[in-house]
Amino acid sequence: MASLNAIARKLVTRGQGILAADESEGTIAKRFALIGLPVTLESRRDYREMLFRSREAMSKYISGVILTEETLEQNARDGTPFRELLAETDVIPGIKVDRGAFPMPGSRDEKITEGLDGLRQRLKHYAGLGAGFAKWRGVIAITSYAPSRNGIRANAHVLARYAMYCQEAGIVPVVEPEVLADGEPGDHSIQRCEEVTAETLEAVFKELRLAGVDLSGMLLKPNMVLPGMRSRDRVGVEEVARRTVDTLRAYVPAAVPGIAFLSGGQSDEEATAHLSAMNQLGPLPWALTFSYGRALQTSALVTWDGKDENVAAAQRAFAHRARMNSLAALGEWRPELDLAA
Ligand code: 13P
């Protein structure tokens, strides 16, 4: 079995990043609503098969894919296990292990992520199926009441317990504390996001240390420092990059091999531009790459439109987006490259 550090480093190979394809049934239904497609076991399978069979994207730009429990054990239409398809392009299968975020008891506007019960046994099962890494998302909302110190602390604590269970099972934990930009009311300033992100990361690394997590065998999946989606702030790419990198430098130990951002509702091009600008601020103590869901998939989903005859075009759209983000992970993306396409 490869060491945790070796898996973590492979996931952040230069110019590669992670595809988040672990939408729950509820979330994939929201995505499919964009193209008016009913959600069935088959439609989910066909959609994900389109992505995983995109040879160019998967072999060149994607190091790992976060799957749902359903997909980890699912077969392509011709019966080939998805895990085999991923192995063909040397992509590491990962697994979302949290069971979602639920209203936090005793708190207003806050959520706590559930899924620790039985996690040790589940991880053993996933490791047996070849999962090399896992994901757990903690959600931190910004409202006039939230976050509270207790909300941040509780989410940080469960992230640390999850991470330790993963490492015991030989699985690299991707630790995802997401300070929401697209939550309600979403009118907060970038300054407020920076403060909350700082407080959250400080709490998370404190808990990870207390739990005994090996920082060299994990990855961080944070939000970027952004104004809320409905904020009046107009903030440039350079400012987002600078504030995000400054915050990460202050709170993320250099022992962590890599940071792979979520896209969190940014447009495809924003997510790419921000990542590229951050990588231009180097040298940095960790690799900085992507672990995008929407910002990698939306153009492919819309092109696919649920139709077999669009699969090749959708795969080209996916490969293009993945290549743009690969360049961003190297700090080499330029807007002309997107325009040209
Ligand atoms: P988005 O990039 O669409 O935010 O999704 C990433 C993810 O995995 C959220 O948990």
mmCIF file of C-alpha atoms in Angstrom, residues 25-276:
data_model
loop_
_atom_site.group_PDB
_atom_site.id
_atom_site.type_symbol
_atom_site.label_atom_id
_atom_site.label_comp_id
_atom_site.label_asym_id
_atom_site.label_seq_id
_atom_site.Cartn_x
_atom_site.Cartn_y
_atom_site.Cartn_z
ATOM 1 C CA GLU A 25 -28.827 12.446 -5.204
ATOM 2 C CA GLY A 26 -30.319 15.781 -4.189
ATOM 3 C CA THR A 27 -27.433 17.807 -5.576
ATOM 4 C CA ILE A 28 -27.185 15.929 -8.883
ATOM 5 C CA ALA A 29 -30.941 16.515 -9.279
ATOM 6 C CA LYS A 30 -30.264 20.268 -9.043
ATOM 7 C CA ARG A 31 -27.508 19.968 -11.668
ATOM 8 C CA PHE A 32 -29.677 17.867 -14.019
ATOM 9 C CA ALA A 33 -32.497 20.405 -13.643
ATOM 10 C CA LEU A 34 -30.265 22.746 -15.687
ATOM 11 C CA ILE A 35 -30.815 20.486 -18.696
ATOM 12 C CA GLY A 36 -34.268 19.238 -17.702
ATOM 13 C CA LEU A 37 -33.078 15.662 -17.258
ATOM 14 C CA PRO A 38 -34.854 13.287 -14.858
ATOM 15 C CA VAL A 39 -32.578 11.729 -12.256
ATOM 16 C CA THR A 40 -32.420 7.960 -12.413
ATOM 17 C CA LEU A 41 -29.728 5.445 -11.607
ATOM 18 C CA GLU A 42 -29.098 5.179 -15.367
ATOM 19 C CA SER A 43 -28.916 8.917 -16.047
ATOM 20 C CA ARG A 44 -26.442 9.384 -13.202
ATOM 21 C CA ARG A 45 -24.403 6.489 -14.555
ATOM 22 C CA ASP A 46 -24.440 7.732 -18.149
ATOM 23 C CA TYR A 47 -23.419 11.222 -17.108
ATOM 24 C CA ARG A 48 -20.518 10.060 -14.986
ATOM 25 C CA GLU A 49 -19.480 7.543 -17.615
ATOM 26 C CA MET A 50 -19.237 10.398 -20.125
ATOM 27 C CA LEU A 51 -16.819 12.196 -17.772
ATOM 28 C CA PHE A 52 -14.746 9.157 -16.824
ATOM 29 C CA ARG A 53 -14.358 8.070 -20.453
ATOM 30 C CA SER A 54 -13.032 11.485 -21.444
ATOM 31 C CA ARG A 55 -9.567 10.066 -22.035
ATOM 32 C CA GLU A 56 -7.758 13.302 -22.687
ATOM 33 C CA ALA A 57 -9.049 15.040 -19.566
ATOM 34 C CA MET A 58 -8.672 12.063 -17.296
ATOM 35 C CA SER A 59 -5.207 10.962 -18.390
ATOM 36 C CA LYS A 60 -3.578 14.375 -18.615
ATOM 37 C CA TYR A 61 -5.220 16.727 -16.143
ATOM 38 C CA ILE A 62 -7.069 14.730 -13.489
ATOM 39 C CA SER A 63 -5.236 12.934 -10.672
ATOM 40 C CA GLY A 64 -8.226 11.744 -8.652
ATOM 41 C CA VAL A 65 -12.023 11.667 -8.713
ATOM 42 C CA ILE A 66 -14.275 11.986 -5.689
ATOM 43 C CA LEU A 67 -17.087 9.452 -6.065
ATOM 44 C CA THR A 68 -20.290 8.699 -4.217
ATOM 45 C CA GLU A 69 -20.797 5.298 -2.636
ATOM 46 C CA GLU A 70 -23.089 4.482 -5.549
ATOM 47 C CA THR A 71 -20.475 5.297 -8.201
ATOM 48 C CA LEU A 72 -17.580 3.582 -6.425
ATOM 49 C CA GLU A 73 -19.393 0.269 -6.845
ATOM 50 C CA GLN A 74 -21.110 1.036 -10.157
ATOM 51 C CA ASN A 75 -20.392 -0.334 -13.634
ATOM 52 C CA ALA A 76 -20.374 1.496 -16.952
ATOM 53 C CA ARG A 77 -23.139 0.672 -19.439
ATOM 54 C CA ASP A 78 -21.055 -2.160 -20.937
ATOM 55 C CA GLY A 79 -20.449 -3.673 -17.502
ATOM 56 C CA THR A 80 -16.910 -2.367 -16.930
ATOM 57 C CA PRO A 81 -16.567 -1.270 -13.302
ATOM 58 C CA PHE A 82 -15.974 2.475 -13.052
ATOM 59 C CA ARG A 83 -12.978 1.694 -10.857
ATOM 60 C CA GLU A 84 -11.413 -0.129 -13.813
ATOM 61 C CA LEU A 85 -12.047 2.797 -16.144
ATOM 62 C CA LEU A 86 -10.313 5.135 -13.706
ATOM 63 C CA ALA A 87 -7.359 2.765 -13.328
ATOM 64 C CA GLU A 88 -6.877 2.792 -17.121
ATOM 65 C CA THR A 89 -6.063 6.510 -16.965
ATOM 66 C CA ASP A 90 -4.154 6.233 -13.668
ATOM 67 C CA VAL A 91 -6.776 8.238 -11.760
ATOM 68 C CA ILE A 92 -7.094 7.579 -8.020
ATOM 69 C CA PRO A 93 -10.656 6.843 -6.868
ATOM 70 C CA GLY A 94 -11.793 8.821 -3.829
ATOM 71 C CA ILE A 95 -14.974 8.575 -1.809
ATOM 72 C CA LYS A 96 -17.250 11.125 -0.177
ATOM 73 C CA VAL A 97 -17.879 9.694 3.276
ATOM 74 C CA ASP A 98 -19.888 12.368 5.038
ATOM 75 C CA ARG A 99 -23.644 11.964 5.162
ATOM 76 C CA GLY A 100 -24.455 15.632 4.669
ATOM 77 C CA ALA A 101 -24.798 18.774 6.769
ATOM 78 C CA PHE A 102 -27.790 19.064 9.128
ATOM 79 C CA PRO A 103 -29.127 21.891 11.307
ATOM 80 C CA MET A 104 -26.859 22.280 14.294
ATOM 81 C CA PRO A 105 -28.623 21.742 17.614
ATOM 82 C CA GLY A 106 -28.877 24.856 19.751
ATOM 83 C CA SER A 107 -27.769 27.107 16.962
ATOM 84 C CA ARG A 108 -29.267 29.519 14.479
ATOM 85 C CA ASP A 109 -28.307 29.331 10.755
ATOM 86 C CA GLU A 110 -25.560 26.752 11.342
ATOM 87 C CA LYS A 111 -25.035 23.187 10.232
ATOM 88 C CA ILE A 112 -23.021 20.278 11.492
ATOM 89 C CA THR A 113 -21.906 17.459 9.222
ATOM 90 C CA GLU A 114 -22.963 13.930 10.149
ATOM 91 C CA GLY A 115 -21.543 10.540 9.268
ATOM 92 C CA LEU A 116 -19.051 9.527 11.959
ATOM 93 C CA ASP A 117 -21.155 6.606 13.224
ATOM 94 C CA GLY A 118 -19.910 3.396 11.661
ATOM 95 C CA LEU A 119 -17.266 5.279 9.685
ATOM 96 C CA ARG A 120 -14.403 2.984 10.717
ATOM 97 C CA GLN A 121 -16.137 -0.051 9.179
ATOM 98 C CA ARG A 122 -17.200 1.845 6.075
ATOM 99 C CA LEU A 123 -13.656 3.065 5.453
ATOM 100 C CA LYS A 124 -12.361 -0.483 5.659
ATOM 101 C CA HIS A 125 -14.861 -1.450 2.983
ATOM 102 C CA TYR A 126 -13.901 1.511 0.743
ATOM 103 C CA ALA A 127 -10.191 0.760 1.172
ATOM 104 C CA GLY A 128 -10.953 -2.801 0.053
ATOM 105 C CA LEU A 129 -12.565 -1.366 -3.085
ATOM 106 C CA GLY A 130 -9.398 0.618 -3.823
ATOM 107 C CA ALA A 131 -10.326 4.086 -2.555
ATOM 108 C CA GLY A 132 -7.110 6.042 -2.010
ATOM 109 C CA PHE A 133 -8.632 9.132 -0.499
ATOM 110 C CA ALA A 134 -11.831 10.436 1.068
ATOM 111 C CA LYS A 135 -13.705 13.691 1.468
ATOM 112 C CA TRP A 136 -15.734 15.222 4.276
ATOM 113 C CA ARG A 137 -17.312 18.652 3.907
ATOM 114 C CA GLY A 138 -17.980 20.940 6.832
ATOM 115 C CA VAL A 139 -20.173 23.944 6.058
ATOM 116 C CA ILE A 140 -19.628 27.338 7.651
ATOM 117 C CA ALA A 141 -22.326 29.884 6.803
ATOM 118 C CA ILE A 142 -21.991 33.629 7.209
ATOM 119 C CA THR A 143 -25.175 35.373 8.423
ATOM 120 C CA SER A 144 -25.924 37.935 11.107
ATOM 121 C CA TYR A 145 -25.950 35.055 13.639
ATOM 122 C CA ALA A 146 -23.397 32.703 12.151
ATOM 123 C CA PRO A 147 -20.838 31.415 12.465
ATOM 124 C CA SER A 148 -20.640 31.040 16.214
ATOM 125 C CA ARG A 149 -17.458 29.894 17.916
ATOM 126 C CA ASN A 150 -19.269 26.705 18.828
ATOM 127 C CA GLY A 151 -20.280 26.056 15.200
ATOM 128 C CA ILE A 152 -16.739 26.453 13.936
ATOM 129 C CA ARG A 153 -15.329 24.351 16.730
ATOM 130 C CA ALA A 154 -17.853 21.524 16.323
ATOM 131 C CA ASN A 155 -17.243 21.278 12.574
ATOM 132 C CA ALA A 156 -13.479 21.404 13.068
ATOM 133 C CA HIS A 157 -13.720 18.650 15.644
ATOM 134 C CA VAL A 158 -15.641 16.227 13.441
ATOM 135 C CA LEU A 159 -13.303 16.964 10.520
ATOM 136 C CA ALA A 160 -10.381 15.937 12.712
ATOM 137 C CA ARG A 161 -12.080 12.754 13.895
ATOM 138 C CA TYR A 162 -12.957 11.847 10.292
ATOM 139 C CA ALA A 163 -9.364 12.525 9.218
ATOM 140 C CA MET A 164 -7.959 10.252 11.880
ATOM 141 C CA TYR A 165 -10.323 7.404 10.956
ATOM 142 C CA CYS A 166 -9.202 7.763 7.332
ATOM 143 C CA GLN A 167 -5.520 7.618 8.155
ATOM 144 C CA GLU A 168 -6.072 4.512 10.314
ATOM 145 C CA ALA A 169 -7.623 2.872 7.236
ATOM 146 C CA GLY A 170 -4.750 3.926 4.956
ATOM 147 C CA ILE A 171 -6.924 6.502 3.184
ATOM 148 C CA VAL A 172 -5.839 10.113 2.622
ATOM 149 C CA PRO A 173 -8.345 12.502 4.168
ATOM 150 C CA VAL A 174 -9.288 15.547 2.142
ATOM 151 C CA VAL A 175 -10.368 17.974 4.827
ATOM 152 C CA GLU A 176 -12.986 20.385 3.504
ATOM 153 C CA PRO A 177 -14.136 23.277 5.667
ATOM 154 C CA GLU A 178 -16.211 25.407 3.297
ATOM 155 C CA VAL A 179 -16.978 28.987 4.229
ATOM 156 C CA LEU A 180 -19.965 29.538 1.949
ATOM 157 C CA ALA A 181 -20.019 32.303 -0.640
ATOM 158 C CA ASP A 182 -23.305 31.140 -2.177
ATOM 159 C CA GLY A 183 -25.316 30.763 1.033
ATOM 160 C CA GLU A 184 -28.101 33.023 2.329
ATOM 161 C CA PRO A 185 -28.125 35.993 2.551
ATOM 162 C CA GLY A 186 -24.751 36.052 0.796
ATOM 163 C CA ASP A 187 -24.210 39.797 1.081
ATOM 164 C CA HIS A 188 -21.068 39.670 3.238
ATOM 165 C CA SER A 189 -17.858 41.466 2.317
ATOM 166 C CA ILE A 190 -14.601 39.837 1.283
ATOM 167 C CA GLN A 191 -13.138 41.124 4.540
ATOM 168 C CA ARG A 192 -15.722 39.160 6.523
ATOM 169 C CA CYS A 193 -15.005 36.016 4.494
ATOM 170 C CA GLU A 194 -11.312 36.467 5.193
ATOM 171 C CA GLU A 195 -11.898 36.727 8.951
ATOM 172 C CA VAL A 196 -14.192 33.701 9.056
ATOM 173 C CA THR A 197 -11.872 31.637 6.842
ATOM 174 C CA ALA A 198 -8.942 32.500 9.109
ATOM 175 C CA GLU A 199 -10.861 31.563 12.241
ATOM 176 C CA THR A 200 -12.058 28.330 10.638
ATOM 177 C CA LEU A 201 -8.630 27.222 9.428
ATOM 178 C CA GLU A 202 -7.103 28.026 12.789
ATOM 179 C CA ALA A 203 -9.706 25.856 14.541
ATOM 180 C CA VAL A 204 -9.353 23.026 12.005
ATOM 181 C CA PHE A 205 -5.567 22.755 12.326
ATOM 182 C CA LYS A 206 -5.779 22.958 16.103
ATOM 183 C CA GLU A 207 -8.193 20.001 16.128
ATOM 184 C CA LEU A 208 -6.180 18.038 13.558
ATOM 185 C CA ARG A 209 -3.098 18.329 15.769
ATOM 186 C CA LEU A 210 -5.012 17.388 18.913
ATOM 187 C CA ALA A 211 -6.410 14.308 17.154
ATOM 188 C CA GLY A 212 -2.931 13.244 16.056
ATOM 189 C CA VAL A 213 -3.504 13.556 12.312
ATOM 190 C CA ASP A 214 -0.357 13.233 10.195
ATOM 191 C CA LEU A 215 -0.398 16.518 8.281
ATOM 192 C CA SER A 216 1.885 15.123 5.570
ATOM 193 C CA GLY A 217 -0.768 12.506 4.724
ATOM 194 C CA MET A 218 -3.759 14.774 4.117
ATOM 195 C CA LEU A 219 -4.955 17.490 1.761
ATOM 196 C CA LEU A 220 -6.921 20.638 2.530
ATOM 197 C CA LYS A 221 -9.933 21.560 0.396
ATOM 198 C CA PRO A 222 -10.822 25.141 1.324
ATOM 199 C CA ASN A 223 -12.905 27.928 -0.122
ATOM 200 C CA MET A 224 -11.203 30.875 -1.724
ATOM 201 C CA VAL A 225 -11.530 34.211 0.071
ATOM 202 C CA LEU A 226 -14.405 35.870 -1.803
ATOM 203 C CA PRO A 227 -17.225 38.307 -1.124
ATOM 204 C CA GLY A 228 -20.681 36.717 -0.763
ATOM 205 C CA MET A 229 -22.409 36.048 -4.101
ATOM 206 C CA ARG A 230 -24.914 38.828 -3.461
ATOM 207 C CA SER A 231 -22.406 41.312 -2.035
ATOM 208 C CA ARG A 232 -22.016 44.696 -3.694
ATOM 209 C CA ASP A 233 -18.241 44.416 -3.405
ATOM 210 C CA ARG A 234 -16.518 44.351 -6.771
ATOM 211 C CA VAL A 235 -13.262 42.589 -6.142
ATOM 212 C CA GLY A 236 -10.548 41.916 -8.706
ATOM 213 C CA VAL A 237 -8.800 38.616 -9.385
ATOM 214 C CA GLU A 238 -5.530 39.852 -7.835
ATOM 215 C CA GLU A 239 -7.230 40.767 -4.571
ATOM 216 C CA VAL A 240 -8.935 37.384 -4.223
ATOM 217 C CA ALA A 241 -5.631 35.663 -4.939
ATOM 218 C CA ARG A 242 -3.653 37.788 -2.494
ATOM 219 C CA ARG A 243 -6.152 37.541 0.362
ATOM 220 C CA THR A 244 -6.576 33.794 -0.103
ATOM 221 C CA VAL A 245 -2.847 33.071 -0.229
ATOM 222 C CA ASP A 246 -2.130 35.360 2.746
ATOM 223 C CA THR A 247 -4.788 33.598 4.824
ATOM 224 C CA LEU A 248 -3.540 30.147 3.864
ATOM 225 C CA ARG A 249 0.068 31.122 4.612
ATOM 226 C CA ALA A 250 -0.953 32.271 8.066
ATOM 227 C CA TYR A 251 -2.884 29.119 9.016
ATOM 228 C CA VAL A 252 -1.896 26.106 6.902
ATOM 229 C CA PRO A 253 1.307 24.371 8.030
ATOM 230 C CA ALA A 254 3.920 23.675 5.367
ATOM 231 C CA ALA A 255 3.765 19.974 6.284
ATOM 232 C CA VAL A 256 0.479 19.741 4.355
ATOM 233 C CA PRO A 257 1.489 18.628 0.831
ATOM 234 C CA GLY A 258 -1.322 20.288 -1.050
ATOM 235 C CA ILE A 259 -4.373 22.478 -1.122
ATOM 236 C CA ALA A 260 -7.131 21.717 -3.647
ATOM 237 C CA PHE A 261 -9.846 24.359 -3.798
ATOM 238 C CA LEU A 262 -13.577 23.901 -4.177
ATOM 239 C CA SER A 263 -15.219 26.222 -6.705
ATOM 240 C CA GLY A 264 -18.232 27.105 -4.531
ATOM 241 C CA GLY A 265 -20.486 28.638 -7.188
ATOM 242 C CA GLN A 266 -17.883 30.704 -9.041
ATOM 243 C CA SER A 267 -18.170 30.759 -12.820
ATOM 244 C CA ASP A 268 -15.853 28.399 -14.693
ATOM 245 C CA GLU A 269 -13.578 31.197 -15.732
ATOM 246 C CA GLU A 270 -13.453 32.914 -12.337
ATOM 247 C CA ALA A 271 -12.432 29.690 -10.644
ATOM 248 C CA THR A 272 -9.668 29.208 -13.217
ATOM 249 C CA ALA A 273 -8.465 32.824 -13.119
ATOM 250 C CA HIS A 274 -8.271 32.874 -9.324
ATOM 251 C CA LEU A 275 -6.301 29.634 -9.162
ATOM 252 C CA SER A 276 -3.843 30.814 -11.790
#
